[in-house]
PDB file of C-alpha atoms and ligand atoms in Angstrom:
ATOM      1  CA  UNK A 155       0.252-101.239  72.333  1.00 87.00           C
ATOM      2  CA  UNK A 156       3.964-101.424  71.466  1.00 94.00           C
ATOM      3  CA  UNK A 157       5.999-103.232  70.151  1.00 96.00           C
ATOM      4  CA  UNK A 158       4.139-103.500  66.881  1.00 95.00           C
ATOM      5  CA  UNK A 159       5.072-105.275  63.682  1.00 94.00           C
ATOM      6  CA  UNK A 160       4.533-102.937  60.750  1.00 95.00           C
ATOM      7  CA  UNK A 161       3.906-104.944  57.600  1.00 92.00           C
ATOM      8  CA  UNK A 162       3.315-102.007  55.271  1.00 95.00           C
ATOM      9  CA  UNK A 163       4.313 -98.455  56.140  1.00 97.00           C
ATOM     10  CA  UNK A 164       1.711 -95.909  55.139  1.00 97.00           C
ATOM     11  CA  UNK A 165       2.759 -92.440  54.021  1.00 97.00           C
ATOM     12  CA  UNK A 166       0.763 -89.339  55.033  1.00 98.00           C
ATOM     13  CA  UNK A 167      -0.382 -86.668  52.529  1.00 98.00           C
ATOM     14  CA  UNK A 168       1.988 -83.937  53.773  1.00 98.00           C
ATOM     15  CA  UNK A 169       5.662 -84.860  53.632  1.00 94.00           C
ATOM     16  CA  UNK A 170       8.594 -83.019  55.150  1.00 94.00           C
ATOM     17  CA  UNK A 171      12.388 -83.102  54.972  1.00 90.00           C
ATOM     18  CA  UNK A 172      13.691 -85.533  57.592  1.00 90.00           C
ATOM     19  CA  UNK A 173      10.569 -87.750  57.312  1.00 95.00           C
ATOM     20  CA  UNK A 174      11.134 -91.021  59.187  1.00 96.00           C
ATOM     21  CA  UNK A 175       9.217 -93.339  56.849  1.00 96.00           C
ATOM     22  CA  UNK A 176      12.020 -95.902  56.567  1.00 93.00           C
ATOM     23  CA  UNK A 177      12.637 -95.965  60.319  1.00 95.00           C
ATOM     24  CA  UNK A 178       9.030 -96.669  61.311  1.00 97.00           C
ATOM     25  CA  UNK A 179       9.409-100.509  61.606  1.00 96.00           C
ATOM     26  CA  UNK A 180      12.626-100.145  63.634  1.00 96.00           C
ATOM     27  CA  UNK A 181      10.945 -97.636  65.972  1.00 97.00           C
ATOM     28  CA  UNK A 182       7.744 -99.687  66.273  1.00 97.00           C
ATOM     29  CA  UNK A 183       9.596-102.870  67.216  1.00 96.00           C
ATOM     30  CA  UNK A 184      12.147-101.307  69.553  1.00 97.00           C
ATOM     31  CA  UNK A 185       9.676 -99.777  72.006  1.00 97.00           C
ATOM     32  CA  UNK A 186       7.733-101.461  74.792  1.00 97.00           C
ATOM     33  CA  UNK A 187       4.732 -99.440  76.050  1.00 98.00           C
ATOM     34  CA  UNK A 188       1.377-100.627  77.407  1.00 97.00           C
ATOM     35  CA  UNK A 189      -0.565 -97.763  75.802  1.00 97.00           C
ATOM     36  CA  UNK A 190      -2.393 -96.950  79.048  1.00 96.00           C
ATOM     37  CA  UNK A 191      -1.518 -93.257  78.921  1.00 98.00           C
ATOM     38  CA  UNK A 192      -1.232 -90.673  76.169  1.00 98.00           C
ATOM     39  CA  UNK A 193       1.201 -90.891  73.264  1.00 98.00           C
ATOM     40  CA  UNK A 194       2.873 -87.524  72.623  1.00 98.00           C
ATOM     41  CA  UNK A 195       4.636 -86.496  69.439  1.00 98.00           C
ATOM     42  CA  UNK A 196       5.763 -82.858  69.932  1.00 98.00           C
ATOM     43  CA  UNK A 197       7.729 -82.670  66.631  1.00 98.00           C
ATOM     44  CA  UNK A 198       5.140 -84.406  64.491  1.00 98.00           C
ATOM     45  CA  UNK A 199       6.246 -83.134  61.042  1.00 97.00           C
ATOM     46  CA  UNK A 200       4.510 -85.477  58.598  1.00 98.00           C
ATOM     47  CA  UNK A 201       3.149 -87.563  61.509  1.00 98.00           C
ATOM     48  CA  UNK A 202       4.317 -90.764  59.782  1.00 98.00           C
ATOM     49  CA  UNK A 203       5.577 -92.343  63.020  1.00 98.00           C
ATOM     50  CA  UNK A 204       2.499 -91.835  65.223  1.00 98.00           C
ATOM     51  CA  UNK A 205       0.031 -92.443  62.402  1.00 98.00           C
ATOM     52  CA  UNK A 206       1.573 -95.871  61.775  1.00 98.00           C
ATOM     53  CA  UNK A 207       1.798 -96.697  65.484  1.00 98.00           C
ATOM     54  CA  UNK A 208      -1.929 -95.837  65.870  1.00 97.00           C
ATOM     55  CA  UNK A 209      -2.095 -95.129  69.636  1.00 98.00           C
ATOM     56  CA  UNK A 210      -5.599 -94.904  71.123  1.00 97.00           C
ATOM     57  CA  UNK A 211      -4.982 -91.572  72.817  1.00 98.00           C
ATOM     58  CA  UNK A 212      -2.485 -89.053  71.457  1.00 98.00           C
ATOM     59  CA  UNK A 213      -1.359 -85.445  71.343  1.00 98.00           C
ATOM     60  CA  UNK A 214       0.372 -84.567  68.081  1.00 98.00           C
ATOM     61  CA  UNK A 215       1.980 -81.138  67.994  1.00 98.00           C
ATOM     62  CA  UNK A 216       4.395 -78.960  66.066  1.00 97.00           C
ATOM     63  CA  UNK A 217       5.223 -75.258  65.849  1.00 96.00           C
ATOM     64  CA  UNK A 218       4.262 -75.297  62.154  1.00 96.00           C
ATOM     65  CA  UNK A 219       0.659 -73.992  62.165  1.00 97.00           C
ATOM     66  CA  UNK A 220      -0.067 -75.235  58.629  1.00 98.00           C
ATOM     67  CA  UNK A 221       0.558 -78.881  59.504  1.00 98.00           C
ATOM     68  CA  UNK A 222      -1.689 -78.629  62.549  1.00 98.00           C
ATOM     69  CA  UNK A 223      -4.444 -76.803  60.641  1.00 98.00           C
ATOM     70  CA  UNK A 224      -4.360 -79.510  57.974  1.00 98.00           C
ATOM     71  CA  UNK A 225      -5.043 -82.343  60.436  1.00 98.00           C
ATOM     72  CA  UNK A 226      -7.554 -80.347  62.459  1.00 98.00           C
ATOM     73  CA  UNK A 227      -9.444 -79.659  59.214  1.00 98.00           C
ATOM     74  CA  UNK A 228      -9.639 -83.384  58.426  1.00 98.00           C
ATOM     75  CA  UNK A 229     -10.679 -84.097  61.986  1.00 97.00           C
ATOM     76  CA  UNK A 230     -13.547 -81.586  61.974  1.00 97.00           C
ATOM     77  CA  UNK A 231     -14.677 -82.514  58.459  1.00 97.00           C
ATOM     78  CA  UNK A 232     -13.713 -79.236  56.753  1.00 97.00           C
ATOM     79  CA  UNK A 233     -11.396 -81.329  54.595  1.00 98.00           C
ATOM     80  CA  UNK A 234     -12.050 -84.807  53.250  1.00 98.00           C
ATOM     81  CA  UNK A 235     -11.046 -87.082  50.390  1.00 98.00           C
ATOM     82  CA  UNK A 236     -13.854 -85.856  48.096  1.00 98.00           C
ATOM     83  CA  UNK A 237     -13.046 -82.167  48.627  1.00 98.00           C
ATOM     84  CA  UNK A 238      -9.361 -82.883  47.977  1.00 98.00           C
ATOM     85  CA  UNK A 239     -10.132 -84.747  44.741  1.00 98.00           C
ATOM     86  CA  UNK A 240     -12.342 -81.913  43.390  1.00 98.00           C
ATOM     87  CA  UNK A 241      -9.813 -79.282  44.317  1.00 98.00           C
ATOM     88  CA  UNK A 242      -6.788 -81.061  42.832  1.00 98.00           C
ATOM     89  CA  UNK A 243      -8.627 -81.939  39.626  1.00 98.00           C
ATOM     90  CA  UNK A 244      -9.494 -78.263  39.092  1.00 98.00           C
ATOM     91  CA  UNK A 245      -6.118 -76.894  40.120  1.00 98.00           C
ATOM     92  CA  UNK A 246      -4.190 -79.429  38.027  1.00 98.00           C
ATOM     93  CA  UNK A 247      -5.770 -77.970  34.866  1.00 98.00           C
ATOM     94  CA  UNK A 248      -4.689 -74.458  35.813  1.00 98.00           C
ATOM     95  CA  UNK A 249      -1.166 -75.642  36.662  1.00 98.00           C
ATOM     96  CA  UNK A 250      -0.706 -77.545  33.412  1.00 97.00           C
ATOM     97  CA  UNK A 251      -1.764 -74.530  31.333  1.00 97.00           C
ATOM     98  CA  UNK A 252       1.171 -72.425  32.627  1.00 97.00           C
ATOM     99  CA  UNK A 253       4.931 -72.843  32.059  1.00 97.00           C
ATOM    100  CA  UNK A 254       7.516 -74.327  34.428  1.00 96.00           C
ATOM    101  CA  UNK A 255       9.114 -70.958  35.118  1.00 96.00           C
ATOM    102  CA  UNK A 256       8.401 -68.003  37.451  1.00 94.00           C
ATOM    103  CA  UNK A 257       5.104 -67.351  35.673  1.00 96.00           C
ATOM    104  CA  UNK A 258       3.765 -70.770  36.702  1.00 97.00           C
ATOM    105  CA  UNK A 259       0.370 -70.999  38.390  1.00 98.00           C
ATOM    106  CA  UNK A 260       2.288 -72.535  41.314  1.00 98.00           C
ATOM    107  CA  UNK A 261       3.494 -69.040  42.279  1.00 98.00           C
ATOM    108  CA  UNK A 262      -0.036 -67.650  42.167  1.00 98.00           C
ATOM    109  CA  UNK A 263      -1.096 -70.314  44.670  1.00 98.00           C
ATOM    110  CA  UNK A 264       2.001 -69.627  46.780  1.00 98.00           C
ATOM    111  CA  UNK A 265       1.202 -65.886  46.907  1.00 98.00           C
ATOM    112  CA  UNK A 266      -2.396 -66.450  47.867  1.00 98.00           C
ATOM    113  CA  UNK A 267      -1.332 -69.017  50.486  1.00 98.00           C
ATOM    114  CA  UNK A 268       1.081 -66.516  52.042  1.00 98.00           C
ATOM    115  CA  UNK A 269      -1.677 -63.873  52.181  1.00 98.00           C
ATOM    116  CA  UNK A 270      -4.321 -66.227  53.511  1.00 98.00           C
ATOM    117  CA  UNK A 271      -3.074 -69.722  54.401  1.00 98.00           C
ATOM    118  CA  UNK A 272      -5.445 -72.681  54.059  1.00 98.00           C
ATOM    119  CA  UNK A 273      -5.091 -76.469  54.005  1.00 98.00           C
ATOM    120  CA  UNK A 274      -5.972 -77.113  50.357  1.00 98.00           C
ATOM    121  CA  UNK A 275      -3.384 -74.666  49.054  1.00 98.00           C
ATOM    122  CA  UNK A 276      -0.846 -76.066  51.520  1.00 98.00           C
ATOM    123  CA  UNK A 277      -1.445 -79.570  50.149  1.00 98.00           C
ATOM    124  CA  UNK A 278      -1.225 -78.316  46.554  1.00 98.00           C
ATOM    125  CA  UNK A 279       2.112 -76.572  47.235  1.00 98.00           C
ATOM    126  CA  UNK A 280       3.576 -79.492  49.166  1.00 97.00           C
ATOM    127  CA  UNK A 281       2.773 -81.913  46.376  1.00 98.00           C
ATOM    128  CA  UNK A 282       4.022 -79.807  43.467  1.00 98.00           C
ATOM    129  CA  UNK A 283       6.989 -77.999  45.002  1.00 97.00           C
ATOM    130  CA  UNK A 284      10.681 -78.813  44.826  1.00 94.00           C
ATOM    131  CA  UNK A 285      11.437 -82.125  46.581  1.00 92.00           C
ATOM    132  CA  UNK A 286       8.517 -82.065  49.056  1.00 92.00           C
ATOM    133  CA  UNK A 287      10.349 -79.545  51.242  1.00 92.00           C
ATOM    134  CA  UNK A 288       8.656 -77.385  53.857  1.00 94.00           C
ATOM    135  CA  UNK A 289      10.549 -74.120  54.188  1.00 93.00           C
ATOM    136  CA  UNK A 290       9.755 -70.626  55.408  1.00 94.00           C
ATOM    137  CA  UNK A 291      11.664 -67.368  55.290  1.00 93.00           C
ATOM    138  CA  UNK A 292      12.309 -65.166  58.337  1.00 88.00           C
ATOM    139  CA  UNK A 293       8.928 -63.458  57.828  1.00 92.00           C
ATOM    140  CA  UNK A 294       7.219 -66.841  58.123  1.00 91.00           C
ATOM    141  CA  UNK A 295       6.387 -66.942  54.394  1.00 95.00           C
ATOM    142  CA  UNK A 296       6.407 -70.240  52.566  1.00 96.00           C
ATOM    143  CA  UNK A 297       9.212 -69.945  50.011  1.00 95.00           C
ATOM    144  CA  UNK A 298       9.809 -73.345  48.423  1.00 96.00           C
ATOM    145  CA  UNK A 299      10.188 -73.040  44.618  1.00 97.00           C
ATOM    146  CA  UNK A 300       8.104 -74.905  42.067  1.00 97.00           C
ATOM    147  CA  UNK A 301       9.150 -78.474  41.206  1.00 96.00           C
ATOM    148  CA  UNK A 302       8.952 -77.319  37.581  1.00 96.00           C
ATOM    149  CA  UNK A 303       6.486 -79.967  36.439  1.00 96.00           C
ATOM    150  CA  UNK A 304       3.292 -78.370  35.131  1.00 97.00           C
ATOM    151  CA  UNK A 305       1.871 -81.868  34.444  1.00 97.00           C
ATOM    152  CA  UNK A 306       2.605 -82.916  38.002  1.00 97.00           C
ATOM    153  CA  UNK A 307      -0.958 -83.760  39.040  1.00 98.00           C
ATOM    154  CA  UNK A 308      -1.592 -86.811  36.897  1.00 98.00           C
ATOM    155  CA  UNK A 309      -4.747 -88.829  37.652  1.00 98.00           C
ATOM    156  CA  UNK A 310      -2.685 -91.476  39.442  1.00 98.00           C
ATOM    157  CA  UNK A 311      -1.041 -88.923  41.746  1.00 98.00           C
ATOM    158  CA  UNK A 312      -4.393 -87.318  42.598  1.00 98.00           C
ATOM    159  CA  UNK A 313      -5.781 -90.761  43.474  1.00 98.00           C
ATOM    160  CA  UNK A 314      -2.717 -91.491  45.605  1.00 98.00           C
ATOM    161  CA  UNK A 315      -3.147 -88.239  47.562  1.00 98.00           C
ATOM    162  CA  UNK A 316      -6.905 -88.791  47.929  1.00 98.00           C
ATOM    163  CA  UNK A 317      -6.213 -92.281  49.335  1.00 98.00           C
ATOM    164  CA  UNK A 318      -3.718 -90.819  51.789  1.00 98.00           C
ATOM    165  CA  UNK A 319      -6.308 -88.313  53.027  1.00 98.00           C
ATOM    166  CA  UNK A 320      -8.865 -91.106  53.230  1.00 98.00           C
ATOM    167  CA  UNK A 321      -6.453 -93.186  55.343  1.00 98.00           C
ATOM    168  CA  UNK A 322      -6.159 -90.284  57.816  1.00 98.00           C
ATOM    169  CA  UNK A 323      -9.965 -89.955  57.973  1.00 98.00           C
ATOM    170  CA  UNK A 324     -10.234 -93.686  58.767  1.00 97.00           C
ATOM    171  CA  UNK A 325      -7.497 -93.437  61.385  1.00 97.00           C
ATOM    172  CA  UNK A 326      -9.514 -90.915  63.387  1.00 97.00           C
ATOM    173  CA  UNK A 327     -12.364 -93.372  64.088  1.00 94.00           C
ATOM    174  CA  UNK A 328     -12.366 -94.597  67.691  1.00 94.00           C
ATOM    175  CA  UNK A 329      -9.300 -92.539  68.568  1.00 97.00           C
ATOM    176  CA  UNK A 330      -8.845 -89.774  71.062  1.00 98.00           C
ATOM    177  CA  UNK A 331      -6.341 -87.638  69.145  1.00 98.00           C
ATOM    178  CA  UNK A 332      -5.567 -83.963  69.569  1.00 98.00           C
ATOM    179  CA  UNK A 333      -3.555 -81.705  67.254  1.00 98.00           C
ATOM    180  CA  UNK A 334      -1.914 -78.661  68.789  1.00 98.00           C
ATOM    181  CA  UNK A 335       0.233 -75.879  67.440  1.00 98.00           C
ATOM    182  CA  UNK A 336       2.716 -75.517  70.265  1.00 98.00           C
ATOM    183  CA  UNK A 337       6.340 -75.534  71.265  1.00 97.00           C
ATOM    184  CA  UNK A 338       7.743 -78.815  72.688  1.00 98.00           C
ATOM    185  CA  UNK A 339       8.036 -77.139  76.109  1.00 98.00           C
ATOM    186  CA  UNK A 340       4.233 -76.871  76.361  1.00 98.00           C
ATOM    187  CA  UNK A 341       3.871 -80.517  75.352  1.00 98.00           C
ATOM    188  CA  UNK A 342       6.108 -81.559  78.251  1.00 98.00           C
ATOM    189  CA  UNK A 343       3.902 -79.642  80.687  1.00 98.00           C
ATOM    190  CA  UNK A 344       1.000 -81.915  79.708  1.00 98.00           C
ATOM    191  CA  UNK A 345       2.741 -85.274  80.222  1.00 98.00           C
ATOM    192  CA  UNK A 346       2.308 -87.623  83.153  1.00 97.00           C
ATOM    193  CA  UNK A 347       3.637 -90.968  84.377  1.00 96.00           C
ATOM    194  CA  UNK A 348       1.784 -93.435  82.085  1.00 96.00           C
ATOM    195  CA  UNK A 349       2.513 -91.425  78.981  1.00 98.00           C
ATOM    196  CA  UNK A 350       5.022 -92.009  76.241  1.00 98.00           C
ATOM    197  CA  UNK A 351       6.737 -89.405  74.068  1.00 98.00           C
ATOM    198  CA  UNK A 352       8.392 -89.947  70.694  1.00 98.00           C
ATOM    199  CA  UNK A 353      10.855 -87.153  69.853  1.00 98.00           C
ATOM    200  CA  UNK A 354      12.279 -86.214  66.484  1.00 98.00           C
ATOM    201  CA  UNK A 355      13.659 -82.681  66.874  1.00 96.00           C
ATOM    202  CA  UNK A 356      15.448 -80.745  64.108  1.00 93.00           C
ATOM    203  CA  UNK A 357      19.206 -81.198  63.817  1.00 86.00           C
ATOM    204  CA  UNK A 358      21.403 -78.722  65.632  1.00 78.00           C
ATOM    205  CA  UNK A 359      23.563 -76.354  63.572  1.00 62.00           C
ATOM    206  CA  UNK A 360      21.633 -76.878  60.399  1.00 60.00           C
ATOM    207  CA  UNK A 361      19.172 -74.420  58.948  1.00 58.00           C
ATOM    208  CA  UNK A 362      16.409 -76.752  57.845  1.00 61.00           C
ATOM    209  CA  UNK A 363      13.977 -73.935  57.149  1.00 64.00           C
ATOM    210  CA  UNK A 364      11.366 -75.440  59.489  1.00 67.00           C
ATOM    211  CA  UNK A 365       8.883 -73.000  60.894  1.00 63.00           C
ATOM    212  CA  UNK A 366      11.107 -72.068  63.819  1.00 68.00           C
ATOM    213  CA  UNK A 367      14.847 -72.190  64.216  1.00 70.00           C
ATOM    214  CA  UNK A 368      16.378 -74.813  66.488  1.00 85.00           C
ATOM    215  CA  UNK A 369      19.310 -73.980  68.745  1.00 89.00           C
ATOM    216  CA  UNK A 370      21.800 -75.733  70.946  1.00 90.00           C
ATOM    217  CA  UNK A 371      19.919 -74.335  73.963  1.00 93.00           C
ATOM    218  CA  UNK A 372      16.655 -75.899  72.738  1.00 95.00           C
ATOM    219  CA  UNK A 373      18.400 -79.250  72.262  1.00 95.00           C
ATOM    220  CA  UNK A 374      19.854 -79.161  75.788  1.00 96.00           C
ATOM    221  CA  UNK A 375      16.511 -78.155  77.285  1.00 97.00           C
ATOM    222  CA  UNK A 376      14.839 -81.039  75.452  1.00 98.00           C
ATOM    223  CA  UNK A 377      17.427 -83.503  76.821  1.00 97.00           C
ATOM    224  CA  UNK A 378      16.809 -82.183  80.321  1.00 97.00           C
ATOM    225  CA  UNK A 379      12.993 -82.141  80.176  1.00 98.00           C
ATOM    226  CA  UNK A 380      12.892 -85.628  78.684  1.00 98.00           C
ATOM    227  CA  UNK A 381      15.333 -87.366  81.032  1.00 97.00           C
ATOM    228  CA  UNK A 382      13.962 -85.680  84.134  1.00 96.00           C
ATOM    229  CA  UNK A 383      10.353 -85.970  83.024  1.00 97.00           C
ATOM    230  CA  UNK A 384       7.650 -88.457  84.020  1.00 95.00           C
ATOM    231  CA  UNK A 385       6.877 -90.009  80.634  1.00 98.00           C
ATOM    232  CA  UNK A 386       8.683 -92.878  78.899  1.00 98.00           C
ATOM    233  CA  UNK A 387      10.467 -91.709  75.787  1.00 98.00           C
ATOM    234  CA  UNK A 388      12.235 -92.515  72.534  1.00 98.00           C
ATOM    235  CA  UNK A 389      14.402 -89.980  70.725  1.00 98.00           C
ATOM    236  CA  UNK A 390      15.433 -90.220  67.084  1.00 97.00           C
ATOM    237  CA  UNK A 391      18.773 -88.646  66.242  1.00 94.00           C
ATOM    238  CA  UNK A 392      21.557 -89.233  63.752  1.00 91.00           C
ATOM    239  CA  UNK A 393      24.378 -91.192  65.359  1.00 93.00           C
ATOM    240  CA  UNK A 394      27.216 -90.943  62.883  1.00 90.00           C
ATOM    241  CA  UNK A 395      27.898 -90.492  59.190  1.00 84.00           C
ATOM    242  CA  UNK A 396      31.028 -91.118  57.140  1.00 81.00           C
ATOM    243  CA  UNK A 397      32.636 -87.973  58.552  1.00 85.00           C
ATOM    244  CA  UNK A 398      31.682 -87.582  62.201  1.00 87.00           C
ATOM    245  CA  UNK A 399      29.794 -88.738  65.273  1.00 91.00           C
ATOM    246  CA  UNK A 400      26.966 -86.725  66.784  1.00 90.00           C
ATOM    247  CA  UNK A 401      28.480 -85.290  69.960  1.00 91.00           C
ATOM    248  CA  UNK A 402      25.087 -84.054  71.186  1.00 92.00           C
ATOM    249  CA  UNK A 403      24.217 -87.651  72.123  1.00 93.00           C
ATOM    250  CA  UNK A 404      26.611 -87.270  75.065  1.00 93.00           C
ATOM    251  CA  UNK A 405      23.793 -85.362  76.747  1.00 95.00           C
ATOM    252  CA  UNK A 406      21.540 -88.427  76.613  1.00 96.00           C
ATOM    253  CA  UNK A 407      22.591 -90.798  79.386  1.00 93.00           C
ATOM    254  CA  UNK A 408      19.424 -91.968  81.074  1.00 85.00           C
ATOM    255  CA  UNK A 409      18.381 -94.807  78.767  1.00 94.00           C
ATOM    256  CA  UNK A 410      19.441 -97.310  76.112  1.00 95.00           C
ATOM    257  CA  UNK A 411      20.869 -96.448  72.726  1.00 95.00           C
ATOM    258  CA  UNK A 412      19.950 -98.537  69.690  1.00 95.00           C
ATOM    259  CA  UNK A 413      21.372 -97.857  66.273  1.00 94.00           C
ATOM    260  CA  UNK A 414      20.546 -98.854  62.734  1.00 94.00           C
ATOM    261  CA  UNK A 415      22.337 -98.104  59.463  1.00 89.00           C
ATOM    262  CA  UNK A 416      21.010 -96.886  56.203  1.00 80.00           C
ATOM    263  CA  UNK A 417      22.652 -95.855  52.976  1.00 77.00           C
ATOM    264  CA  UNK A 418      22.057 -92.869  50.779  1.00 71.00           C
ATOM    265  CA  UNK A 419      23.484 -91.772  47.462  1.00 67.00           C
ATOM    266  CA  UNK A 420      24.989 -88.415  46.602  1.00 63.00           C
ATOM    267  CA  UNK A 421      24.428 -87.682  42.941  1.00 62.00           C
ATOM    268  CA  UNK A 422      23.773 -90.367  40.352  1.00 59.00           C
ATOM    269  CA  UNK A 423      26.938 -92.469  40.802  1.00 62.00           C
ATOM    270  CA  UNK A 424      26.450 -95.794  42.629  1.00 60.00           C
ATOM    271  CA  UNK A 425      29.987 -95.453  44.004  1.00 64.00           C
ATOM    272  CA  UNK A 426      28.975 -92.365  46.017  1.00 68.00           C
ATOM    273  CA  UNK A 427      27.210 -94.535  48.569  1.00 74.00           C
ATOM    274  CA  UNK A 428      27.242 -93.034  52.031  1.00 80.00           C
ATOM    275  CA  UNK A 429      26.411 -94.703  55.286  1.00 84.00           C
ATOM    276  CA  UNK A 430      24.342 -92.926  57.925  1.00 86.00           C
ATOM    277  CA  UNK A 431      23.789 -94.486  61.324  1.00 93.00           C
ATOM    278  CA  UNK A 432      20.551 -93.490  63.020  1.00 94.00           C
ATOM    279  CA  UNK A 433      20.089 -93.656  66.779  1.00 95.00           C
ATOM    280  CA  UNK A 434      17.010 -94.387  68.831  1.00 96.00           C
ATOM    281  CA  UNK A 435      17.540 -93.495  72.465  1.00 97.00           C
ATOM    282  CA  UNK A 436      14.885 -95.117  74.673  1.00 97.00           C
ATOM    283  CA  UNK A 437      14.055 -94.840  78.366  1.00 97.00           C
ATOM    284  CA  UNK A 438      15.266 -97.982  80.125  1.00 95.00           C
ATOM    285  CA  UNK A 439      11.815 -99.333  81.015  1.00 95.00           C
ATOM    286  CA  UNK A 440      10.545 -98.885  77.457  1.00 97.00           C
ATOM    287  CA  UNK A 441      13.049-101.001  75.550  1.00 96.00           C
ATOM    288  CA  UNK A 442      11.602-104.106  73.928  1.00 96.00           C
ATOM    289  CA  UNK A 443      14.061-106.700  75.176  1.00 92.00           C
ATOM    290  CA  UNK A 444      12.598-109.391  72.894  1.00 91.00           C
ATOM    291  CA  UNK A 445      13.441-107.467  69.742  1.00 85.00           C
ATOM    292  CA  UNK A 446      16.031-109.454  67.852  1.00 64.00           C
ATOM    293  CA  UNK A 447      16.986-107.321  64.888  1.00 57.00           C
ATOM    294  CA  UNK A 448      19.920-108.036  62.654  1.00 46.00           C
ATOM    295  CA  UNK A 449      22.690-107.753  65.237  1.00 38.00           C
ATOM    296  CA  UNK A 450      25.199-106.489  62.700  1.00 37.00           C
ATOM    297  CA  UNK A 451      22.957-103.503  62.201  1.00 42.00           C
ATOM    298  CA  UNK A 452      22.219-102.872  65.809  1.00 43.00           C
ATOM    299  CA  UNK A 453      24.352-102.137  68.801  1.00 45.00           C
ATOM    300  CA  UNK A 454      23.348-101.712  72.414  1.00 44.00           C
ATOM    301  CA  UNK A 455      25.110 -99.317  74.752  1.00 42.00           C
ATOM    302  CA  UNK A 456      24.351 -98.046  78.178  1.00 33.00           C
TER     303      UNK A 456
HETATM  304  C1  SAM B 676      12.686 -83.652  61.932  1.00 69.32           C
HETATM  305  S1  SAM B 676      11.125 -82.893  61.761  1.00 69.32           S
HETATM  306  C2  SAM B 676      10.050 -84.177  62.309  1.00 69.32           C
HETATM  307  C3  SAM B 676       9.862 -85.224  61.264  1.00 69.32           C
HETATM  308  C4  SAM B 676       8.840 -86.283  61.609  1.00 69.32           C
HETATM  309  N1  SAM B 676       9.278 -87.172  62.662  1.00 69.32           N
HETATM  310  C5  SAM B 676       8.502 -87.088  60.375  1.00 69.32           C
HETATM  311  O1  SAM B 676       8.849 -88.278  60.305  1.00 69.32           O
HETATM  312  O2  SAM B 676       7.894 -86.514  59.468  1.00 69.32           O
HETATM  313  C6  SAM B 676      11.095 -81.731  63.066  1.00 69.32           C
HETATM  314  C7  SAM B 676       9.769 -81.001  63.262  1.00 69.32           C
HETATM  315  O3  SAM B 676       9.903 -80.189  64.441  1.00 69.32           O
HETATM  316  C8  SAM B 676       9.196 -78.975  64.266  1.00 69.32           C
HETATM  317  N2  SAM B 676       9.758 -77.990  65.224  1.00 69.32           N
HETATM  318  C9  SAM B 676      10.854 -77.188  65.088  1.00 69.32           C
HETATM  319  N3  SAM B 676      11.086 -76.498  66.219  1.00 69.32           N
HETATM  320  C10 SAM B 676      10.115 -76.886  67.108  1.00 69.32           C
HETATM  321  C11 SAM B 676       9.840 -76.531  68.457  1.00 69.32           C
HETATM  322  N4  SAM B 676      10.591 -75.642  69.123  1.00 69.32           N
HETATM  323  N5  SAM B 676       8.780 -77.140  69.081  1.00 69.32           N
HETATM  324  C12 SAM B 676       8.002 -78.033  68.404  1.00 69.32           C
HETATM  325  N6  SAM B 676       8.218 -78.383  67.112  1.00 69.32           N
HETATM  326  C13 SAM B 676       9.264 -77.831  66.474  1.00 69.32           C
HETATM  327  C14 SAM B 676       9.389 -78.636  62.795  1.00 69.32           C
HETATM  328  O4  SAM B 676       8.357 -77.783  62.340  1.00 69.32           O
HETATM  329  C15 SAM B 676       9.366 -80.035  62.153  1.00 69.32           C
HETATM  330  O5  SAM B 676       8.073 -80.342  61.712  1.00 69.32           O
END
């Protein structure tokens, strides 16, 4: 099943901060796995990695119940491309008839979502909020502000979202996929020897606003469960930026470390170009030894 050459990366309907869209080809080509077991993704977020890898059998999970509800709803037919189109076409009119401030219709949807969460409102909020963030307060309430664009849902955007939902519907054919709202610890209890797990946990020491907080203890437990577990694995983690190296990677010893660079800009100035090196730490037996990426961008350690 892996490695796989990804010609065109597809983007799912629900995005999240830390989405690995750009890293999908690197991940897909770096891993060797026969696909005879179950693919696990216990920090699925947007699901962009697993959805593009398209394993036959998979368990996607996350502690964010709204993400899991969304995909379960598509799977059981409660939500489909047609329902999404009708909903967004209606809601877009209401949004565009209110201002960009605190009185926007966005906040009405946010309030009703926090009282009674459902997948359509979640999609609406995610696609009209500030920067596609997913963030909750301590009470578990969704608190991302409006992106301040009442005309946000143009026809072309609605069609784009509808196509993304349609892609997910098509993906489910002939697949044995399960979506579970659970902590990563429960996911590890379900893994066995032929399985493979892709891990993309939150960063330590950074309040990302994800549904649950992430601690140093969680990160150490994850390193332990993974390296002493039965399944093959790949872990995504930042390796270094212009200021420092990620010292947490010292806890990952049982495997091979691959790195790749990407650049990001702070503010509008082209001169403020910053380099970030991303790591992919893979269990020894699951490294694709035939992968010949640009060697200047990739280094092997062990
Ligand atoms: C970095 S994001 C994953 C991004 C994803 N790979 C993507 O490309 O969209 C981390 C995810 O872990 C989830 N999460 C946080 N703590 C968790 C925990 N203890 N167990 C399982 N999932 C958790 C968050 O809700 C978030 O969706």
